[in-house]
mmCIF file of C-alpha atoms in Angstrom:
data_model
loop_
_atom_site.group_PDB
_atom_site.id
_atom_site.type_symbol
_atom_site.label_atom_id
_atom_site.label_comp_id
_atom_site.label_asym_id
_atom_site.label_seq_id
_atom_site.Cartn_x
_atom_site.Cartn_y
_atom_site.Cartn_z
ATOM 1 C CA MET F 1393 73.672 91.604 -15.196
ATOM 2 C CA ALA F 1394 76.435 89.120 -14.445
ATOM 3 C CA ASP F 1395 77.235 86.361 -16.932
ATOM 4 C CA LEU F 1396 75.659 83.015 -15.967
ATOM 5 C CA LEU F 1397 79.029 81.312 -15.489
ATOM 6 C CA GLU F 1398 80.128 84.201 -13.293
ATOM 7 C CA LEU F 1399 77.129 83.585 -11.028
ATOM 8 C CA VAL F 1400 78.620 80.217 -10.035
ATOM 9 C CA THR F 1401 81.427 82.062 -8.273
ATOM 10 C CA TYR F 1402 78.918 83.998 -6.144
ATOM 11 C CA SER F 1403 77.255 80.902 -4.656
ATOM 12 C CA SER F 1404 77.840 80.204 -0.958
ATOM 13 C CA ASP F 1405 77.409 76.480 -1.680
ATOM 14 C CA PRO F 1406 79.905 74.513 -3.744
ATOM 15 C CA ALA F 1407 78.704 74.857 -7.346
ATOM 16 C CA ILE F 1408 79.634 73.939 -10.906
ATOM 17 C CA ALA F 1409 78.210 74.912 -14.293
ATOM 18 C CA VAL F 1410 77.861 72.011 -16.728
ATOM 19 C CA SER F 1411 77.338 71.851 -20.498
ATOM 20 C CA GLY F 1412 75.001 69.448 -22.282
ATOM 21 C CA GLU F 1413 78.095 67.362 -23.040
ATOM 22 C CA GLN F 1414 78.741 67.206 -19.259
ATOM 23 C CA ARG F 1415 81.861 69.408 -19.475
ATOM 24 C CA ILE F 1416 82.652 71.548 -16.439
ATOM 25 C CA LEU F 1417 82.359 75.160 -17.594
ATOM 26 C CA ALA F 1418 82.791 76.887 -14.219
ATOM 27 C CA ILE F 1419 83.538 75.907 -10.629
ATOM 28 C CA ASN F 1420 83.597 78.054 -7.517
ATOM 29 C CA GLU F 1421 86.122 78.196 -4.692
ATOM 30 C CA ALA F 1422 83.849 76.339 -2.254
ATOM 31 C CA ALA F 1423 83.657 73.412 -4.707
ATOM 32 C CA THR F 1424 87.400 73.313 -5.352
ATOM 33 C CA GLU F 1425 88.088 73.279 -1.598
ATOM 34 C CA LEU F 1426 85.512 70.570 -0.864
ATOM 35 C CA LEU F 1427 86.632 68.340 -3.751
ATOM 36 C CA GLY F 1428 90.354 68.992 -3.306
ATOM 37 C CA ARG F 1429 90.863 69.916 -6.975
ATOM 38 C CA GLY F 1430 92.187 73.039 -8.646
ATOM 39 C CA VAL F 1431 90.129 75.106 -11.076
ATOM 40 C CA ASP F 1432 92.200 74.130 -14.126
ATOM 41 C CA GLU F 1433 92.012 70.433 -13.217
ATOM 42 C CA ALA F 1434 88.232 70.600 -12.728
ATOM 43 C CA LEU F 1435 87.668 72.471 -16.010
ATOM 44 C CA ALA F 1436 89.397 69.629 -17.885
ATOM 45 C CA LEU F 1437 86.878 67.061 -16.579
ATOM 46 C CA THR F 1438 83.274 66.057 -17.164
ATOM 47 C CA CYS F 1439 80.898 66.263 -14.215
ATOM 48 C CA ASP F 1440 80.862 62.463 -13.794
ATOM 49 C CA GLN F 1441 84.683 62.468 -13.655
ATOM 50 C CA LEU F 1442 84.691 65.347 -11.173
ATOM 51 C CA LEU F 1443 81.974 64.197 -8.763
ATOM 52 C CA LYS F 1444 82.067 60.396 -9.197
ATOM 53 C CA GLY F 1445 78.659 60.320 -7.523
ATOM 54 C CA LYS F 1446 77.112 57.206 -6.012
ATOM 55 C CA GLN F 1447 73.523 56.570 -4.946
ATOM 56 C CA ALA F 1448 72.883 55.835 -1.265
ATOM 57 C CA ASP F 1449 72.576 52.128 -2.176
ATOM 58 C CA GLY F 1450 76.042 52.174 -3.800
ATOM 59 C CA GLY F 1451 74.790 52.297 -7.397
ATOM 60 C CA ALA F 1452 76.224 54.778 -9.892
ATOM 61 C CA LEU F 1453 74.756 58.273 -9.830
ATOM 62 C CA CYS F 1454 77.209 60.040 -12.127
ATOM 63 C CA CYS F 1455 77.984 58.372 -15.443
ATOM 64 C CA ALA F 1456 78.580 59.191 -19.099
ATOM 65 C CA GLN F 1457 74.885 58.638 -19.955
ATOM 66 C CA CYS F 1458 73.594 60.754 -17.063
ATOM 67 C CA LYS F 1459 69.798 60.837 -16.840
ATOM 68 C CA ALA F 1460 69.945 63.984 -14.703
ATOM 69 C CA ILE F 1461 71.852 65.918 -17.397
ATOM 70 C CA ASP F 1462 69.437 64.609 -20.034
ATOM 71 C CA GLY F 1463 66.542 65.924 -17.944
ATOM 72 C CA LEU F 1464 68.290 69.251 -17.386
ATOM 73 C CA ARG F 1465 68.681 69.631 -21.171
ATOM 74 C CA HIS F 1466 64.865 69.527 -21.217
ATOM 75 C CA LEU F 1467 64.622 72.028 -18.324
ATOM 76 C CA ARG F 1468 63.738 69.406 -15.705
ATOM 77 C CA PRO F 1469 65.666 70.153 -12.501
ATOM 78 C CA TYR F 1470 67.160 67.279 -10.505
ATOM 79 C CA ALA F 1471 67.795 66.865 -6.778
ATOM 80 C CA ASN F 1472 69.242 64.066 -4.665
ATOM 81 C CA SER F 1473 69.653 64.403 -0.917
ATOM 82 C CA LYS F 1474 70.998 60.894 -0.356
ATOM 83 C CA CYS F 1475 74.148 60.386 -2.367
ATOM 84 C CA PHE F 1476 77.928 60.351 -2.106
ATOM 85 C CA VAL F 1477 80.548 62.423 -3.923
ATOM 86 C CA GLN F 1478 84.235 61.563 -4.188
ATOM 87 C CA ARG F 1479 87.080 63.944 -3.376
ATOM 88 C CA ALA F 1480 90.351 64.002 -5.332
ATOM 89 C CA ASP F 1481 92.021 61.935 -2.582
ATOM 90 C CA GLY F 1482 89.460 59.131 -3.083
ATOM 91 C CA SER F 1483 87.496 59.757 0.131
ATOM 92 C CA ARG F 1484 83.734 60.087 -0.160
ATOM 93 C CA PHE F 1485 81.302 62.312 1.672
ATOM 94 C CA ALA F 1486 77.531 62.231 2.013
ATOM 95 C CA ALA F 1487 76.129 64.983 -0.178
ATOM 96 C CA LYS F 1488 72.993 66.801 -1.200
ATOM 97 C CA LEU F 1489 72.778 67.713 -4.896
ATOM 98 C CA ARG F 1490 70.472 70.383 -6.254
ATOM 99 C CA THR F 1491 70.352 71.798 -9.753
ATOM 100 C CA MET F 1492 69.157 74.781 -11.681
ATOM 101 C CA ALA F 1493 68.241 74.023 -15.288
ATOM 102 C CA VAL F 1494 69.410 76.653 -17.784
ATOM 103 C CA PRO F 1495 67.646 77.198 -21.126
ATOM 104 C CA VAL F 1496 70.062 76.479 -23.975
ATOM 105 C CA ASP F 1497 71.174 79.636 -25.766
ATOM 106 C CA ALA F 1498 70.770 79.122 -29.539
ATOM 107 C CA ALA F 1499 73.792 81.374 -30.078
ATOM 108 C CA ASN F 1500 75.883 79.208 -27.713
ATOM 109 C CA PRO F 1501 74.760 75.546 -28.020
ATOM 110 C CA THR F 1502 77.798 74.311 -26.058
ATOM 111 C CA GLY F 1503 76.970 76.644 -23.177
ATOM 112 C CA PRO F 1504 75.634 75.615 -19.781
ATOM 113 C CA VAL F 1505 72.521 73.496 -19.341
ATOM 114 C CA ALA F 1506 72.761 73.394 -15.556
ATOM 115 C CA ILE F 1507 74.280 74.732 -12.437
ATOM 116 C CA ILE F 1508 74.804 71.944 -9.922
ATOM 117 C CA PHE F 1509 74.952 72.857 -6.242
ATOM 118 C CA PHE F 1510 76.261 70.270 -3.798
ATOM 119 C CA SER F 1511 77.092 70.317 -0.141
ATOM 120 C CA PRO F 1512 77.851 67.837 2.616
ATOM 121 C CA ALA F 1513 74.691 66.198 3.936
ATOM 122 C CA ASP F 1514 74.055 65.814 7.636
ATOM 123 C CA THR F 1515 73.319 62.088 7.462
ATOM 124 C CA VAL F 1516 73.041 59.606 4.637
ATOM 125 C CA GLU F 1517 73.233 55.843 4.984
ATOM 126 C CA THR F 1518 76.646 54.692 3.801
ATOM 127 C CA PRO F 1519 76.430 52.748 0.518
ATOM 128 C CA VAL F 1520 77.526 49.132 0.388
ATOM 129 C CA GLY F 1521 81.050 48.856 -0.953
ATOM 130 C CA VAL F 1522 82.043 52.391 0.030
ATOM 131 C CA ALA F 1523 82.722 52.010 3.757
ATOM 132 C CA ASP F 1524 79.973 49.827 5.141
ATOM 133 C CA PRO F 1525 81.086 48.071 8.355
ATOM 134 C CA ARG F 1526 77.868 46.059 8.716
ATOM 135 C CA LEU F 1527 77.696 42.375 7.888
ATOM 136 C CA ARG F 1528 74.970 41.577 5.378
ATOM 137 C CA ILE F 1529 73.825 38.034 4.736
ATOM 138 C CA GLN F 1530 71.139 37.129 2.261
ATOM 139 C CA ALA F 1531 69.978 33.557 1.852
ATOM 140 C CA LEU F 1532 67.080 31.540 0.562
ATOM 141 C CA GLY F 1533 65.824 28.763 2.783
ATOM 142 C CA ARG F 1534 67.238 27.710 6.154
ATOM 143 C CA PHE F 1535 70.805 28.073 7.303
ATOM 144 C CA SER F 1536 72.801 28.262 10.523
ATOM 145 C CA VAL F 1537 75.851 30.119 11.773
ATOM 146 C CA SER F 1538 78.539 28.671 14.000
ATOM 147 C CA LEU F 1539 80.220 30.991 16.489
ATOM 148 C CA ARG F 1540 83.015 29.525 18.657
ATOM 149 C CA GLY F 1541 81.609 26.039 18.317
ATOM 150 C CA SER F 1542 78.013 27.014 19.143
ATOM 151 C CA ILE F 1543 75.478 26.756 16.350
ATOM 152 C CA LEU F 1544 73.063 29.626 16.118
ATOM 153 C CA ALA F 1545 69.883 28.728 14.263
ATOM 154 C CA LEU F 1546 68.454 31.542 12.226
#
């Protein structure tokens, strides 16, 4: 049977293998192409540094104290179909994340705890602060807006 890290290379979806310390242990060609990073560059990063994920509302998804990785350490898979991942050039794309939890091997405690699959999503609402062209106004009480000298009561 193929080694677990080797299986990442056989995935049709972009995929990475991640340790419990969030280190990238393996990355496939589809992931390197989508993220615009080389294998050696990706293997030197943690998953939060590689993906720089954001929730659909603009909040952090990927961070040093990742709740998803903590859950995966306890064999609880994680999925998110409404998030954003950042490419090496700084551009973001709507993504779907899915995971496969991997039981920790007592003989290799720094080995993988998860394989993370991610792919572009068809549609996800753009998070505020990423590239949101809509005007958002929040107010308490009454207020008005003036447009070319005309007052619009709201």
